[in-house]
């Protein structure tokens, strides 16, 4: 992951500021940076979203493909995550970013391992035979701190945007099955994203913790806690990152903050997604030129 | 402006993919109207002009003002014949419509493209899908069909508004033509002038003849009200496909029986062993399938299986209501048959793909006066009669016409169709030739300007550049030997002694691939034609005449480019060295077979060419012996030659072709060259060499031959030795050598023609020889020639396959460049398929031409009495061969108005007992031959059996025969 090198004096300045609930860019400890969300940015995906959170820039594309259900869950589809961060910095190019990519992908698997997060049963076409597999491809375009939160927001937005063509399974007397595709492009399945969690990363800086840390702030933090929160405030998973340790007391504090911040994050995101949806097809696309 | 079109598609592998195409909308697309000053002028690129400023179309009583027509997709698909009529002008074809047409019918698409290209017609194709104001997106809940209909309506509306803006005293209107009721209603609601095609065409008061050409596609539901339902319903396509997948139904190509209209076979396309034939019998089971359709059949239970009937039945009922009659006829088929003869039997349950084409034929005028509905009898007997509606029956009577099928409702005994074109009066030589070319799908139009533009400029001469990769062989004593009157000479030979006591033999083939470069229009046209078609008095060239009869033809005393295959041989005709090179030759003489024979036999002539010929002849004899020892078959098929009157071009005499020693001399060296080249290109390009194979026939093919031979032995004991040889044959037909030997032994001192008859029958047992790509097959054997590998190299002027072989060989010896298509085995395999088809069709056309000329010949001859031999015995007929004319005919023993003689058929022997006379295969009979022109469509050779006399039938005229062109296997062209 891209990192910045700070002098002791700079770090001290940041740490002291956080102590006073005054961050370098003027935010409070529980404030997010300004975020931009746009969906349907890559037309040949089933769903896509681009999220800019401060400097951080994430593109998520979801492709729905037909596959066979997993043996242990014959009546469900599944999600596959892949994170590519090669475009980020020279050291992550080629195979350099693989480790980080796998790390983030694994975190996403954990976040989505909760049964309710996505209705996987709706992805089943024909038990044991066919199901939809959603390939979630995350592209880290720019890393400006707090990538996990940005990625989770982008994934949720992309899932919201995902449209899977409706297929029907026709069965004749002999039991042979035939999959038929509807020729109306509007005839498609939408996913319910109400239960899709977002990650809130709380970075411990000095005695306090902040959300949405910038790169500089991340450099000052020894440990942070990733909490995935649903829109109702339920915590579905938790992970500690960083080399430092956290004492139980502050973990509870951080969880509380995470729930609170997460709920408002969900509300804000859903509002903006609905607004965009209502603009319909006439919405001028910003894309990468905007 | 950029927008994108998105759609979801299923790939063949079963995956669902989302496809996104960028779609650009413009606002500078011209409406095409010449009077329009608002649109940017169309680029002057020589394309056809759009609609006229003052539309000059025919006067319509519905819309008297100037108007453009705008048809929808279905209308275009069904009524293309009308739109092609010169009367219809100023039509706007929308891109939406064009795309849909292209999707649904490639032939119609090609036709409409041609019409648009024609500047006289003033058709304009408007790219509405890219026009900013006429592009629409599919809305929610709208099928793509509805969307396209809407797009068409939007375009019509736009046109009308756009044309209003033209400041002109008389407004041009756009008339929307659709046969779809809902679409028309919607259009009228939106304020668009819309008519059905029928309404519009009927309103063209000045051109009543157009109504005939309207395709009758009325709503199925409406039709069903009247009349009783004859046929079971067709199962819809989606259900058929499921059924085929699960194996309930079988998919196959429907082939109607030429001799019996109530029977057909379906060739199931399975992999390998499953490739089988299913018999379908009876009108209901045939269920409106037409020859060449791809159909789905359902197998019947085993106890309902039937045997192929040997009855000859022709559909000649005049009345449509005589269904009971049909049932009676069907019963004829169900006579008791041997259990072993039963074959899988099925019924047609649905049509997967119609393969209708316009059919040539004649009108059978209805007996009711003033009637408008008439039956049309196609020339091809496998096609059912077609009901058409016409008001010009009187003019069309006795004319050859073209009719297209529109549909076949369940309650109709015959399919419905419409009149397309009049070819000319029947019996007329030009017309008949046109008919047989059309019926055999032989491309015979004059070469287009684009094709001719690739011909070398005259005067042509050999340049320095040409000489670079060529050997100069002009000093050699090369000569060509061909049939008399041959102008496309593609081979020449030479033979000379070289110092070491060996002989140098060269075969020089016209270098056509030098003139026809891959990929250009000339090449494309040649590959489409595939072969030159020789009719009795006409040649349909594969390449333009400048090449075929001049620049490529190896005429004497001119320098010509050649591709040479040169061997060094010893006097035992063993090849010591083989060499291929591009060369320049100068033939010293163009001889006919007879002239060459004279030179060889002459004692006085001793010039270089004659010595060369003698050397060649000597070697050829050795080669031939070797080949026959290897098991090559010598087969016979009667070939006929006509002597034409030089003025009228009518045949005045008819002879079977005579073969001279020199024929086989040339043939032998051509075979050798072909084999050498085949080996070379296969060694060089094992994956994409174009070769020719002749598969060994399955033993069952010989059944008829073995049976026939046996029967002779049983009845005529003097053929004891012959009987034995056929006993051998029975076991040994698996090898060509055994067969060849058995045939050689089958001689009889008292019956000299027997051997030839047997050879003719053997020819009928053979499979077709075919071209194939070496990378797509592993059986290369040529059964007839007993050669492990074979190709065609020696006739590039008249066969396209040879051009490909030339190109391959040129690349192999480094004399030419390769190109991508040459090394693509799938493309090569596709090409082989086309070439095989063209060759087959060319042969059928040739036979049809011979049959026609035979009729012309007998027309002048009157009644002729000739010897004949029985070739086959059928249940109610015999097939005879008249050796003198090489003419074959079927003799019926039943006739409508006469009492049927007592017939007894024995399928074991096979023989047919008529009253007290037993007729069996190879029997010698005498027949009277005359032309029966009571039916102009199918003029028949009527034959009267003179000897033996049938007891109890004092009227021998009840036995009629007709000249028929049998599907005999391709006779081997050895050149």
PDB file of C-alpha atoms in Angstrom, chain B residues 123-243:
ATOM      1  CA  UNK B 123     -34.635   2.503 -54.149  1.00  0.00           C
ATOM      2  CA  UNK B 124     -32.987   4.224 -51.224  1.00  0.00           C
ATOM      3  CA  UNK B 125     -31.713   2.649 -48.074  1.00  0.00           C
ATOM      4  CA  UNK B 126     -32.108   5.056 -45.181  1.00  0.00           C
ATOM      5  CA  UNK B 127     -29.914   4.463 -42.170  1.00  0.00           C
ATOM      6  CA  UNK B 128     -32.608   5.324 -39.686  1.00  0.00           C
ATOM      7  CA  UNK B 129     -30.847   3.527 -36.853  1.00  0.00           C
ATOM      8  CA  UNK B 130     -28.071   6.066 -36.996  1.00  0.00           C
ATOM      9  CA  UNK B 131     -30.196   9.095 -37.524  1.00  0.00           C
ATOM     10  CA  UNK B 132     -30.513  11.191 -34.435  1.00  0.00           C
ATOM     11  CA  UNK B 133     -34.209  11.779 -34.835  1.00  0.00           C
ATOM     12  CA  UNK B 134     -35.284   8.328 -35.856  1.00  0.00           C
ATOM     13  CA  UNK B 135     -33.256   6.227 -33.476  1.00  0.00           C
ATOM     14  CA  UNK B 136     -35.296   4.815 -30.643  1.00  0.00           C
ATOM     15  CA  UNK B 137     -34.431   2.681 -27.716  1.00  0.00           C
ATOM     16  CA  UNK B 138     -36.253  -0.413 -26.668  1.00  0.00           C
ATOM     17  CA  UNK B 139     -38.534   0.484 -23.802  1.00  0.00           C
ATOM     18  CA  UNK B 140     -39.486  -1.611 -20.868  1.00  0.00           C
ATOM     19  CA  UNK B 141     -41.779  -4.502 -21.708  1.00  0.00           C
ATOM     20  CA  UNK B 142     -41.308  -4.120 -25.438  1.00  0.00           C
ATOM     21  CA  UNK B 143     -40.073  -7.057 -27.463  1.00  0.00           C
ATOM     22  CA  UNK B 144     -37.418  -6.394 -30.032  1.00  0.00           C
ATOM     23  CA  UNK B 145     -39.984  -7.001 -32.759  1.00  0.00           C
ATOM     24  CA  UNK B 146     -42.283  -4.352 -31.338  1.00  0.00           C
ATOM     25  CA  UNK B 147     -39.349  -2.049 -31.043  1.00  0.00           C
ATOM     26  CA  UNK B 148     -38.454  -2.488 -34.687  1.00  0.00           C
ATOM     27  CA  UNK B 149     -42.037  -1.916 -35.755  1.00  0.00           C
ATOM     28  CA  UNK B 150     -42.043   1.255 -33.727  1.00  0.00           C
ATOM     29  CA  UNK B 151     -38.716   2.319 -35.227  1.00  0.00           C
ATOM     30  CA  UNK B 152     -40.219   1.906 -38.682  1.00  0.00           C
ATOM     31  CA  UNK B 153     -43.239   3.982 -37.774  1.00  0.00           C
ATOM     32  CA  UNK B 154     -41.072   6.674 -36.262  1.00  0.00           C
ATOM     33  CA  UNK B 155     -39.074   6.805 -39.461  1.00  0.00           C
ATOM     34  CA  UNK B 156     -42.209   7.079 -41.606  1.00  0.00           C
ATOM     35  CA  UNK B 157     -43.421   9.927 -39.449  1.00  0.00           C
ATOM     36  CA  UNK B 158     -40.095  11.653 -39.645  1.00  0.00           C
ATOM     37  CA  UNK B 159     -40.072  11.329 -43.399  1.00  0.00           C
ATOM     38  CA  UNK B 160     -43.508  12.799 -43.759  1.00  0.00           C
ATOM     39  CA  UNK B 161     -42.627  15.759 -41.582  1.00  0.00           C
ATOM     40  CA  UNK B 162     -39.295  16.164 -43.263  1.00  0.00           C
ATOM     41  CA  UNK B 163     -40.728  16.139 -46.769  1.00  0.00           C
ATOM     42  CA  UNK B 164     -43.324  18.704 -45.762  1.00  0.00           C
ATOM     43  CA  UNK B 165     -40.506  21.156 -45.264  1.00  0.00           C
ATOM     44  CA  UNK B 166     -39.561  20.985 -48.895  1.00  0.00           C
ATOM     45  CA  UNK B 167     -41.006  24.073 -50.441  1.00  0.00           C
ATOM     46  CA  UNK B 168     -42.692  22.612 -53.391  1.00  0.00           C
ATOM     47  CA  UNK B 169     -46.130  22.986 -54.832  1.00  0.00           C
ATOM     48  CA  UNK B 170     -46.849  19.302 -54.557  1.00  0.00           C
ATOM     49  CA  UNK B 171     -46.046  17.528 -51.363  1.00  0.00           C
ATOM     50  CA  UNK B 172     -44.506  14.115 -51.539  1.00  0.00           C
ATOM     51  CA  UNK B 173     -46.084  11.598 -49.270  1.00  0.00           C
ATOM     52  CA  UNK B 174     -44.567   8.519 -47.738  1.00  0.00           C
ATOM     53  CA  UNK B 175     -46.811   5.490 -47.833  1.00  0.00           C
ATOM     54  CA  UNK B 176     -46.204   2.817 -45.299  1.00  0.00           C
ATOM     55  CA  UNK B 177     -46.828  -0.709 -46.549  1.00  0.00           C
ATOM     56  CA  UNK B 178     -47.419  -3.442 -44.016  1.00  0.00           C
ATOM     57  CA  UNK B 179     -49.371  -6.648 -43.926  1.00  0.00           C
ATOM     58  CA  UNK B 180     -49.347  -6.757 -40.156  1.00  0.00           C
ATOM     59  CA  UNK B 181     -52.779  -5.792 -38.923  1.00  0.00           C
ATOM     60  CA  UNK B 182     -51.785  -4.399 -35.516  1.00  0.00           C
ATOM     61  CA  UNK B 183     -48.896  -2.495 -36.985  1.00  0.00           C
ATOM     62  CA  UNK B 184     -51.150  -0.952 -39.591  1.00  0.00           C
ATOM     63  CA  UNK B 185     -53.706   0.046 -36.972  1.00  0.00           C
ATOM     64  CA  UNK B 186     -51.035   1.636 -34.848  1.00  0.00           C
ATOM     65  CA  UNK B 187     -49.675   3.488 -37.848  1.00  0.00           C
ATOM     66  CA  UNK B 188     -53.106   4.825 -38.763  1.00  0.00           C
ATOM     67  CA  UNK B 189     -53.593   5.945 -35.166  1.00  0.00           C
ATOM     68  CA  UNK B 190     -50.389   7.887 -35.404  1.00  0.00           C
ATOM     69  CA  UNK B 191     -51.635   9.544 -38.555  1.00  0.00           C
ATOM     70  CA  UNK B 192     -49.507   7.617 -41.043  1.00  0.00           C
ATOM     71  CA  UNK B 193     -50.867   6.612 -44.416  1.00  0.00           C
ATOM     72  CA  UNK B 194     -50.621   2.854 -44.356  1.00  0.00           C
ATOM     73  CA  UNK B 195     -51.879   0.177 -46.681  1.00  0.00           C
ATOM     74  CA  UNK B 196     -51.463  -3.518 -46.943  1.00  0.00           C
ATOM     75  CA  UNK B 197     -49.526  -4.667 -49.928  1.00  0.00           C
ATOM     76  CA  UNK B 198     -52.618  -6.129 -51.492  1.00  0.00           C
ATOM     77  CA  UNK B 199     -54.566  -2.894 -51.159  1.00  0.00           C
ATOM     78  CA  UNK B 200     -51.786  -0.924 -52.730  1.00  0.00           C
ATOM     79  CA  UNK B 201     -50.993  -3.265 -55.587  1.00  0.00           C
ATOM     80  CA  UNK B 202     -54.664  -3.616 -56.434  1.00  0.00           C
ATOM     81  CA  UNK B 203     -54.895   0.153 -56.582  1.00  0.00           C
ATOM     82  CA  UNK B 204     -52.317   0.263 -59.350  1.00  0.00           C
ATOM     83  CA  UNK B 205     -54.989   0.319 -61.974  1.00  0.00           C
ATOM     84  CA  UNK B 206     -52.581   0.592 -64.853  1.00  0.00           C
ATOM     85  CA  UNK B 207     -50.724  -2.550 -63.963  1.00  0.00           C
ATOM     86  CA  UNK B 208     -53.196  -5.319 -63.199  1.00  0.00           C
ATOM     87  CA  UNK B 209     -50.660  -8.037 -63.976  1.00  0.00           C
ATOM     88  CA  UNK B 210     -48.816  -7.254 -60.754  1.00  0.00           C
ATOM     89  CA  UNK B 211     -51.607  -8.782 -58.704  1.00  0.00           C
ATOM     90  CA  UNK B 212     -50.515 -12.198 -59.946  1.00  0.00           C
ATOM     91  CA  UNK B 213     -47.198 -11.812 -58.364  1.00  0.00           C
ATOM     92  CA  UNK B 214     -48.551 -11.043 -54.939  1.00  0.00           C
ATOM     93  CA  UNK B 215     -47.576 -13.736 -52.544  1.00  0.00           C
ATOM     94  CA  UNK B 216     -50.663 -15.137 -50.893  1.00  0.00           C
ATOM     95  CA  UNK B 217     -49.802 -14.935 -47.255  1.00  0.00           C
ATOM     96  CA  UNK B 218     -53.075 -14.491 -45.549  1.00  0.00           C
ATOM     97  CA  UNK B 219     -53.607 -15.146 -41.909  1.00  0.00           C
ATOM     98  CA  UNK B 220     -53.445 -18.815 -41.103  1.00  0.00           C
ATOM     99  CA  UNK B 221     -56.501 -18.606 -38.895  1.00  0.00           C
ATOM    100  CA  UNK B 222     -58.701 -17.239 -41.611  1.00  0.00           C
ATOM    101  CA  UNK B 223     -57.760 -19.956 -44.036  1.00  0.00           C
ATOM    102  CA  UNK B 224     -58.665 -22.676 -41.655  1.00  0.00           C
ATOM    103  CA  UNK B 225     -62.319 -21.815 -41.582  1.00  0.00           C
ATOM    104  CA  UNK B 226     -63.093 -23.243 -44.957  1.00  0.00           C
ATOM    105  CA  UNK B 227     -62.351 -26.703 -46.163  1.00  0.00           C
ATOM    106  CA  UNK B 228     -61.470 -29.731 -44.236  1.00  0.00           C
ATOM    107  CA  UNK B 229     -58.168 -30.090 -42.542  1.00  0.00           C
ATOM    108  CA  UNK B 230     -55.953 -32.525 -44.363  1.00  0.00           C
ATOM    109  CA  UNK B 231     -52.703 -32.263 -42.540  1.00  0.00           C
ATOM    110  CA  UNK B 232     -51.748 -32.500 -38.886  1.00  0.00           C
ATOM    111  CA  UNK B 233     -50.323 -29.381 -37.331  1.00  0.00           C
ATOM    112  CA  UNK B 234     -46.606 -28.675 -37.374  1.00  0.00           C
ATOM    113  CA  UNK B 235     -44.999 -28.606 -33.970  1.00  0.00           C
ATOM    114  CA  UNK B 236     -43.375 -25.229 -33.201  1.00  0.00           C
ATOM    115  CA  UNK B 237     -39.643 -24.880 -33.574  1.00  0.00           C
ATOM    116  CA  UNK B 238     -38.768 -24.482 -29.902  1.00  0.00           C
ATOM    117  CA  UNK B 239     -40.541 -27.720 -29.062  1.00  0.00           C
ATOM    118  CA  UNK B 240     -38.892 -29.451 -31.999  1.00  0.00           C
ATOM    119  CA  UNK B 241     -35.473 -28.459 -30.825  1.00  0.00           C
ATOM    120  CA  UNK B 242     -36.138 -29.794 -27.365  1.00  0.00           C
ATOM    121  CA  UNK B 243     -37.500 -32.977 -28.875  1.00  0.00           C
TER     122      UNK B 243
END
